mmCIF file of C-alpha atoms in Angstrom:
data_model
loop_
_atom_site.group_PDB
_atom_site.id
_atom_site.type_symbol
_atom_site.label_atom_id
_atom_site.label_comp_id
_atom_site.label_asym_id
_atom_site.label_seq_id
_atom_site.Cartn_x
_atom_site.Cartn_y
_atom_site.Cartn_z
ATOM 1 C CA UNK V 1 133.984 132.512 138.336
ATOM 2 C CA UNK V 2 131.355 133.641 136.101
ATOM 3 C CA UNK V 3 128.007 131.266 136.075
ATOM 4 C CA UNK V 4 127.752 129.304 132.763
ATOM 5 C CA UNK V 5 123.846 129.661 133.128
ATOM 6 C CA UNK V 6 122.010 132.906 132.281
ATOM 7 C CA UNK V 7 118.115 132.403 133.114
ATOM 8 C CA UNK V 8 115.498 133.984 131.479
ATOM 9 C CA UNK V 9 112.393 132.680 132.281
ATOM 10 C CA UNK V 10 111.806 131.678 136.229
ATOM 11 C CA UNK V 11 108.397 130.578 137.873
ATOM 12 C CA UNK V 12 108.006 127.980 141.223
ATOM 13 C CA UNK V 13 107.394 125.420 137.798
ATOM 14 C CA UNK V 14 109.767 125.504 135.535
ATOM 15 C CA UNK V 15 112.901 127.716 134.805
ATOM 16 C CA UNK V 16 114.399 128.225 131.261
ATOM 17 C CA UNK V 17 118.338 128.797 130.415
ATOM 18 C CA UNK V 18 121.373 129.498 127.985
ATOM 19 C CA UNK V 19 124.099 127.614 129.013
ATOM 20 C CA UNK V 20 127.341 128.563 127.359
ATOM 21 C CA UNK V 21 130.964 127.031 128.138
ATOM 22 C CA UNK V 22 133.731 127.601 125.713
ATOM 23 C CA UNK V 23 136.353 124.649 125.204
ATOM 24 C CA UNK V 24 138.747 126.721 127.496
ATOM 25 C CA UNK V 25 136.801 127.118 130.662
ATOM 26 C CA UNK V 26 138.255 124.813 133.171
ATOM 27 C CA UNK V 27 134.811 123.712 134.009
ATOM 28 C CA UNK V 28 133.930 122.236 130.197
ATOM 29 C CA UNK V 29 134.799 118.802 130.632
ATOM 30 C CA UNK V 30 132.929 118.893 134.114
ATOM 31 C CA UNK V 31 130.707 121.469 135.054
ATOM 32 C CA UNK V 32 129.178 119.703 138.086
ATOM 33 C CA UNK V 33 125.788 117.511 138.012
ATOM 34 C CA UNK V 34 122.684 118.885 136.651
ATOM 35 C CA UNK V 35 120.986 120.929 139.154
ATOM 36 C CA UNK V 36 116.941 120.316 137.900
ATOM 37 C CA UNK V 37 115.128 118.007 135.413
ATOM 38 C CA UNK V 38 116.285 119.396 132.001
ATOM 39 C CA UNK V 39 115.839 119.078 128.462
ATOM 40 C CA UNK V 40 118.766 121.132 126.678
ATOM 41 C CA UNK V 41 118.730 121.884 122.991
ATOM 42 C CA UNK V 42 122.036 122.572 121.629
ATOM 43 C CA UNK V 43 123.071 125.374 119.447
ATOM 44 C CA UNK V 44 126.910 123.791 118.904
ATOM 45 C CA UNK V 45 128.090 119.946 118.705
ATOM 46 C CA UNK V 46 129.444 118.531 121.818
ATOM 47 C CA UNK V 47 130.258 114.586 123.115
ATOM 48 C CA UNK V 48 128.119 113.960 125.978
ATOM 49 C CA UNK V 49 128.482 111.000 128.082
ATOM 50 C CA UNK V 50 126.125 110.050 131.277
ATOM 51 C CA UNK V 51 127.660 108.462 134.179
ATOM 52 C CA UNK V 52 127.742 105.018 133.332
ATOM 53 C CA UNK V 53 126.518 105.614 129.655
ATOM 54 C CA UNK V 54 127.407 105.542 126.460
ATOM 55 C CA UNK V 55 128.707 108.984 124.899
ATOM 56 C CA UNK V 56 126.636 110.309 122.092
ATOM 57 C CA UNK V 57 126.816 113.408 119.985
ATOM 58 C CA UNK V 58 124.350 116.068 120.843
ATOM 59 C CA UNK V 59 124.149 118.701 118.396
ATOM 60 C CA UNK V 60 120.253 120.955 117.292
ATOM 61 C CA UNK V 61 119.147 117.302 116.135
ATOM 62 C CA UNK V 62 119.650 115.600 119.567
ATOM 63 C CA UNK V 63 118.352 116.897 122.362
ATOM 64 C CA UNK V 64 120.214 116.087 126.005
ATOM 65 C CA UNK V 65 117.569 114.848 129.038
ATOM 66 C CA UNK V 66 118.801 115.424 132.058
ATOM 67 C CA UNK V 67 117.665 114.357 135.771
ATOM 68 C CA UNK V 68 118.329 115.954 138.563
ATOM 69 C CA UNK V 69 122.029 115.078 140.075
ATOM 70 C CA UNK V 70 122.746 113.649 136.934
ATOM 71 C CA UNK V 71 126.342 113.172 136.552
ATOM 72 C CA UNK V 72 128.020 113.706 132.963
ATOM 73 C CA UNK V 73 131.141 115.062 131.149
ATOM 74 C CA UNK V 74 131.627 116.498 127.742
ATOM 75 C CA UNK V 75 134.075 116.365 124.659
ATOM 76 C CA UNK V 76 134.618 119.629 122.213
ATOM 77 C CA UNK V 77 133.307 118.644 118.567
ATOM 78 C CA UNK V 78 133.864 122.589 117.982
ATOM 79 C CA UNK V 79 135.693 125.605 118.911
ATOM 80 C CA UNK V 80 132.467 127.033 119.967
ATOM 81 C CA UNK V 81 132.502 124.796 123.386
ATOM 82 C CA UNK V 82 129.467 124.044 124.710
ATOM 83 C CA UNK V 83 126.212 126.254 123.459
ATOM 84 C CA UNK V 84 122.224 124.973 124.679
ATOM 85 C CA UNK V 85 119.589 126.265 125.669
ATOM 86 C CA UNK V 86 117.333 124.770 128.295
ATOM 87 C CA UNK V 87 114.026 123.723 129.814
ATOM 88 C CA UNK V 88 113.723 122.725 133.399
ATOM 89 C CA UNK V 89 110.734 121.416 135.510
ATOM 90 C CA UNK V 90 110.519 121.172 138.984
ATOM 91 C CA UNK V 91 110.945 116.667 140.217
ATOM 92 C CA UNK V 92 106.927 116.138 140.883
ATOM 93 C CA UNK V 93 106.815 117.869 136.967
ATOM 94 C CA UNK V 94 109.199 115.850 135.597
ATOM 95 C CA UNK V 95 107.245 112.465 136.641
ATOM 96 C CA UNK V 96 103.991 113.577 135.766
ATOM 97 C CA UNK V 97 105.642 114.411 132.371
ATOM 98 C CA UNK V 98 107.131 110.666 132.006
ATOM 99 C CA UNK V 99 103.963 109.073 133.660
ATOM 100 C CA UNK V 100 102.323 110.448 130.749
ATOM 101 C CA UNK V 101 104.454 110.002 127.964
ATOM 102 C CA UNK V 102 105.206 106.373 129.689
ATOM 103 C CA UNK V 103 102.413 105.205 130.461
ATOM 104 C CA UNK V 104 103.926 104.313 134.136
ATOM 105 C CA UNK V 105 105.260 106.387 137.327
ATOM 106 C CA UNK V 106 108.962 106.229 137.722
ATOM 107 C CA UNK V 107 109.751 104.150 140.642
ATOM 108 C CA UNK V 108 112.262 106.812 141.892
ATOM 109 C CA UNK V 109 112.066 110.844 140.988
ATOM 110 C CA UNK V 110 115.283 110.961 140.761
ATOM 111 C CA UNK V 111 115.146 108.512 137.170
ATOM 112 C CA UNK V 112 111.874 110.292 136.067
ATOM 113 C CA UNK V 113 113.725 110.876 132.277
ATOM 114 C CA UNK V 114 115.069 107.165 131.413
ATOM 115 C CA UNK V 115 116.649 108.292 128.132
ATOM 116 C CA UNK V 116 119.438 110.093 128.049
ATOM 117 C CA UNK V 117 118.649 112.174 124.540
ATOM 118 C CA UNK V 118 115.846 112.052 121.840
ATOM 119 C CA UNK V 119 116.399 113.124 118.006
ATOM 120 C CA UNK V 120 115.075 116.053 117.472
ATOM 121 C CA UNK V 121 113.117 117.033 114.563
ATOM 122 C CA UNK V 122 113.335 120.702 112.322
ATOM 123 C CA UNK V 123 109.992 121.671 113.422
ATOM 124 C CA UNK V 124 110.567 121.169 117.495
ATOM 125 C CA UNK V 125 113.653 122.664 117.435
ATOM 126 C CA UNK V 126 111.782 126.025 115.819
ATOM 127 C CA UNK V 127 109.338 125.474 118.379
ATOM 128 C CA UNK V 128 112.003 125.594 121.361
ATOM 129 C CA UNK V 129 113.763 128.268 119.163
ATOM 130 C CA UNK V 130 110.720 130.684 118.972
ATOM 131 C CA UNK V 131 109.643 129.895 122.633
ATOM 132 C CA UNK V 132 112.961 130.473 123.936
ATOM 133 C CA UNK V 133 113.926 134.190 122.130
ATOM 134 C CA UNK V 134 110.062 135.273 122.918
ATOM 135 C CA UNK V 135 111.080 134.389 126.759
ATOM 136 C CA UNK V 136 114.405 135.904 126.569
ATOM 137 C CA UNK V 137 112.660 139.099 125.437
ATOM 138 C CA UNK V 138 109.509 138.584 128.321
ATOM 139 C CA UNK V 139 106.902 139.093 126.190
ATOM 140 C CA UNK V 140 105.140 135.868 127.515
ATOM 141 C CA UNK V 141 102.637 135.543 130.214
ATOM 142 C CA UNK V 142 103.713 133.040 132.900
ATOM 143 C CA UNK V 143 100.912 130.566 133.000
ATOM 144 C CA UNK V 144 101.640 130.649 128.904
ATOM 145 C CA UNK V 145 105.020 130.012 129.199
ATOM 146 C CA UNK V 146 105.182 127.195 131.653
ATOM 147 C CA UNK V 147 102.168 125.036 129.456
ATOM 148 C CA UNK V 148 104.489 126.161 126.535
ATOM 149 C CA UNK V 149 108.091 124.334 128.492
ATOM 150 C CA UNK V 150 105.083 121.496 129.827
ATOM 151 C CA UNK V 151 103.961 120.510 125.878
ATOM 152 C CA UNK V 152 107.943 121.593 124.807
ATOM 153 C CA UNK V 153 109.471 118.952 126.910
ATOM 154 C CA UNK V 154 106.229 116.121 126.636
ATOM 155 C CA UNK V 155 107.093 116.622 122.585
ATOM 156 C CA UNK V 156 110.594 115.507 123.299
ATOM 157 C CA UNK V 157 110.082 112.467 125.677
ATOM 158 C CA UNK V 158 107.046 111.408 123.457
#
């Protein structure tokens, strides 16, 4: 089967994605837990639901936080499927992240992001918009690009 993840941006620090499932790929309802400590901004509307959660919509004004191993499923809103693209940081990343948005250390890496999504204002989601197309087309240094995804996904938890 074809991967549902195309990366274009890679360093040992953080790693930056499309993700794209349509409604009929037999992996849309579960594509598997998340393999890296994500933010994911979507470009279509889709029902999200954590293991153990409450489903929400996330759609460009909700971002999705994900954890490592974290468990979900999805629900079409759209004939489009599934459409984001993402942000990942490596686990000692992701709590240094939350320690400083938070305040406090996560007791377990594994929980570094306790929310589950964050609204996401017009002006962020240009940021991650512009950040992510000048990736995709490599004309960013790497020690550029991962303070860009650092500040990118502090902006979100914050």
């Amino acid at each position: 089967m074809q991967s549902l993840d195309r990366i274009v941006f890679a360093s040992p620090s953080v790693r930056v994605g499309a993700f794209r499932c349509p409604v009929a790929d037999p992996r849309f309802r579960d594509s598997g837990p998340i393999e890296a400590h994500l933010i994911a901004f979507p470009r279509t509307g889709v029902w999200i639901r954590h293991a153990g959660q409450v489903p929400f919509v996330a759609d460009p004004g909700v971002a999705t936080i994900y954890n490592q191993g974290q468990e979900y499923r999805r629900s079409s809103l759209c004939r489009d499927g599934d459409r984001s693209d993402w942000f990942a940081v490596t686990p000692e990343i992701a709590v240094a992240i939350a320690q400083e948005v938070g305040g406090v250390a996560p007791d377990d890496p594994r929980t570094a992001f306790r929310v589950s999504s964050a609204r996401v204002e017009p002006d962020l989601y240009l940021r991650q918009r512009r950040l992510f197309l000048r990736l995709e087309r490599g004309g960013v240094e790497p020690l550029e690009a991962e303070e860009a995804v650092l500040g990118l996904i502090g902006a979100v938890l914050g």
